[in-house]
């Protein structure tokens, strides 16, 4: 009788585990769908300037543009920094948003206000106000 009890308990436990495994992927899939739909955007793009390497991607969520970027300064032994400029467009005019710089690595996530119509970025490399800028990259 004791063996039948263990067998029954094992069967119930196996059923609970199997049900949990069956439910978990469905819950994960719906959560993933919600997140990916909210953060749908471009794939990562890369460009380089001097010893700087720049990766960026963008998207739109809730009526607002967002921008993720990463900056690498690959030569830590010199005096130069890698710079990343962000500009936004509002009612047909471009405005400076912010300049980011690093001597090693930097990663940021920006969410623009609802008034932003467009944005552009560029990367540069240098020090003391003397930069070698790359071209503009638009969304």
Tab-separated table of C-alpha atoms in Angstrom:
chain	number	residue	atom	x	y	z
A	1	UNK	CA	0.000	0.000	0.000
A	2	UNK	CA	2.894	2.346	0.794
A	3	UNK	CA	4.390	1.716	-2.669
A	4	UNK	CA	1.066	2.553	-4.368
A	5	UNK	CA	0.945	5.856	-2.442
A	6	UNK	CA	4.456	6.760	-3.618
A	7	UNK	CA	3.549	5.796	-7.172
A	8	UNK	CA	0.380	7.906	-7.056
A	9	UNK	CA	2.243	10.891	-5.530
A	10	UNK	CA	4.969	10.575	-8.189
A	11	UNK	CA	2.366	10.507	-10.958
A	12	UNK	CA	0.625	13.601	-9.581
A	13	UNK	CA	3.965	15.409	-9.228
A	14	UNK	CA	4.947	14.483	-12.787
A	15	UNK	CA	1.585	15.780	-14.018
A	16	UNK	CA	2.035	19.087	-12.182
A	17	UNK	CA	5.559	19.512	-13.570
A	18	UNK	CA	4.416	18.659	-17.097
A	19	UNK	CA	1.532	21.140	-16.820
A	20	UNK	CA	3.894	23.828	-15.546
A	21	UNK	CA	6.295	23.182	-18.417
A	22	UNK	CA	3.430	23.360	-20.905
A	23	UNK	CA	2.123	26.639	-19.451
A	24	UNK	CA	5.506	28.353	-19.033
A	25	UNK	CA	6.424	28.512	-22.744
A	26	UNK	CA	2.998	29.940	-23.611
A	27	UNK	CA	3.359	32.631	-20.930
A	28	UNK	CA	6.891	33.430	-22.083
A	29	UNK	CA	5.779	33.668	-25.699
A	30	UNK	CA	3.011	36.143	-24.924
A	31	UNK	CA	5.340	38.270	-22.785
A	32	UNK	CA	7.964	38.245	-25.529
A	33	UNK	CA	5.402	39.271	-28.126
A	34	UNK	CA	4.268	42.197	-25.976
A	35	UNK	CA	7.818	43.400	-25.361
A	36	UNK	CA	8.953	43.027	-28.969
A	37	UNK	CA	5.882	44.847	-30.293
A	38	UNK	CA	6.478	47.722	-27.874
A	39	UNK	CA	10.180	47.985	-28.716
A	40	UNK	CA	10.146	47.163	-32.428
A	41	UNK	CA	12.851	49.038	-34.247
A	42	UNK	CA	15.903	48.832	-36.424
A	43	UNK	CA	18.693	46.315	-36.134
A	44	UNK	CA	22.105	47.420	-34.855
A	45	UNK	CA	24.124	49.539	-37.300
A	46	UNK	CA	27.856	50.137	-36.910
A	47	UNK	CA	30.254	52.796	-38.111
A	48	UNK	CA	33.802	53.753	-37.178
A	49	UNK	CA	35.789	56.963	-36.999
A	50	UNK	CA	39.451	57.024	-35.947
A	51	UNK	CA	39.831	54.630	-33.036
A	52	UNK	CA	36.127	55.000	-32.172
A	53	UNK	CA	33.529	52.362	-32.947
A	54	UNK	CA	29.817	53.210	-32.743
A	55	UNK	CA	26.772	50.917	-32.716
A	56	UNK	CA	23.236	52.260	-32.677
A	57	UNK	CA	19.635	51.194	-33.183
A	58	UNK	CA	16.356	53.042	-32.902
A	59	UNK	CA	12.622	52.515	-32.802
A	60	UNK	CA	9.328	54.102	-31.926
A	61	UNK	CA	7.132	53.137	-29.017
A	62	UNK	CA	4.075	54.937	-27.646
A	63	UNK	CA	4.512	57.770	-30.150
A	64	UNK	CA	8.108	58.459	-29.026
A	65	UNK	CA	11.374	57.640	-30.752
A	66	UNK	CA	14.031	55.815	-28.761
A	67	UNK	CA	17.738	55.354	-29.446
A	68	UNK	CA	20.185	52.819	-28.033
A	69	UNK	CA	23.875	53.286	-28.690
A	70	UNK	CA	27.274	51.929	-27.680
A	71	UNK	CA	30.640	53.668	-28.052
A	72	UNK	CA	34.038	51.993	-27.902
A	73	UNK	CA	37.327	53.887	-27.808
A	74	UNK	CA	39.745	51.207	-28.906
A	75	UNK	CA	43.016	53.036	-28.143
A	76	UNK	CA	43.148	53.696	-24.403
A	77	UNK	CA	46.796	54.822	-24.463
A	78	UNK	CA	46.374	58.067	-26.397
A	79	UNK	CA	44.831	61.417	-25.385
A	80	UNK	CA	41.872	61.085	-27.761
A	81	UNK	CA	38.284	60.354	-26.835
A	82	UNK	CA	35.437	58.935	-28.889
A	83	UNK	CA	32.462	61.307	-29.172
A	84	UNK	CA	28.853	60.678	-30.137
A	85	UNK	CA	26.581	63.633	-30.998
A	86	UNK	CA	22.796	63.371	-30.981
A	87	UNK	CA	20.539	65.951	-32.691
A	88	UNK	CA	16.751	65.973	-32.957
A	89	UNK	CA	14.318	67.647	-35.331
A	90	UNK	CA	11.284	69.599	-34.136
A	91	UNK	CA	8.951	71.370	-36.605
A	92	UNK	CA	11.549	71.206	-39.398
A	93	UNK	CA	14.503	72.582	-37.392
A	94	UNK	CA	17.499	70.617	-36.048
A	95	UNK	CA	18.509	71.048	-32.403
A	96	UNK	CA	21.519	69.768	-30.469
A	97	UNK	CA	20.485	67.128	-27.907
A	98	UNK	CA	23.709	65.985	-26.221
A	99	UNK	CA	27.347	64.999	-26.784
A	100	UNK	CA	28.560	61.796	-25.172
A	101	UNK	CA	32.233	60.876	-24.819
A	102	UNK	CA	34.315	58.009	-23.542
A	103	UNK	CA	37.889	56.842	-23.293
A	104	UNK	CA	36.798	53.199	-22.989
A	105	UNK	CA	33.129	52.107	-23.362
A	106	UNK	CA	29.741	53.792	-22.975
A	107	UNK	CA	26.204	52.519	-23.550
A	108	UNK	CA	23.006	54.616	-23.330
A	109	UNK	CA	19.267	54.429	-23.964
A	110	UNK	CA	17.475	57.672	-24.893
A	111	UNK	CA	13.725	58.227	-25.176
A	112	UNK	CA	12.868	61.452	-27.002
A	113	UNK	CA	9.830	63.605	-26.235
A	114	UNK	CA	6.646	63.317	-28.283
A	115	UNK	CA	7.475	66.571	-30.104
A	116	UNK	CA	10.517	65.005	-31.849
A	117	UNK	CA	9.955	64.429	-35.587
A	118	UNK	CA	13.351	62.909	-36.427
A	119	UNK	CA	16.903	62.550	-35.119
A	120	UNK	CA	20.433	62.054	-36.399
A	121	UNK	CA	23.761	60.984	-34.915
A	122	UNK	CA	27.439	61.250	-35.758
A	123	UNK	CA	30.638	59.915	-34.262
A	124	UNK	CA	33.957	61.633	-33.829
A	125	UNK	CA	37.389	61.106	-32.443
A	126	UNK	CA	39.866	63.580	-30.945
A	127	UNK	CA	40.674	65.871	-28.008
A	128	UNK	CA	41.012	69.540	-27.080
A	129	UNK	CA	38.213	70.701	-29.377
A	130	UNK	CA	39.843	69.123	-32.451
A	131	UNK	CA	37.641	66.280	-33.666
A	132	UNK	CA	37.601	64.151	-36.759
A	133	UNK	CA	33.859	63.805	-37.344
A	134	UNK	CA	32.237	61.139	-39.460
A	135	UNK	CA	29.159	61.737	-41.565
A	136	UNK	CA	25.609	61.995	-40.283
A	137	UNK	CA	23.559	58.857	-39.715
A	138	UNK	CA	19.813	59.356	-39.854
A	139	UNK	CA	17.130	57.152	-38.382
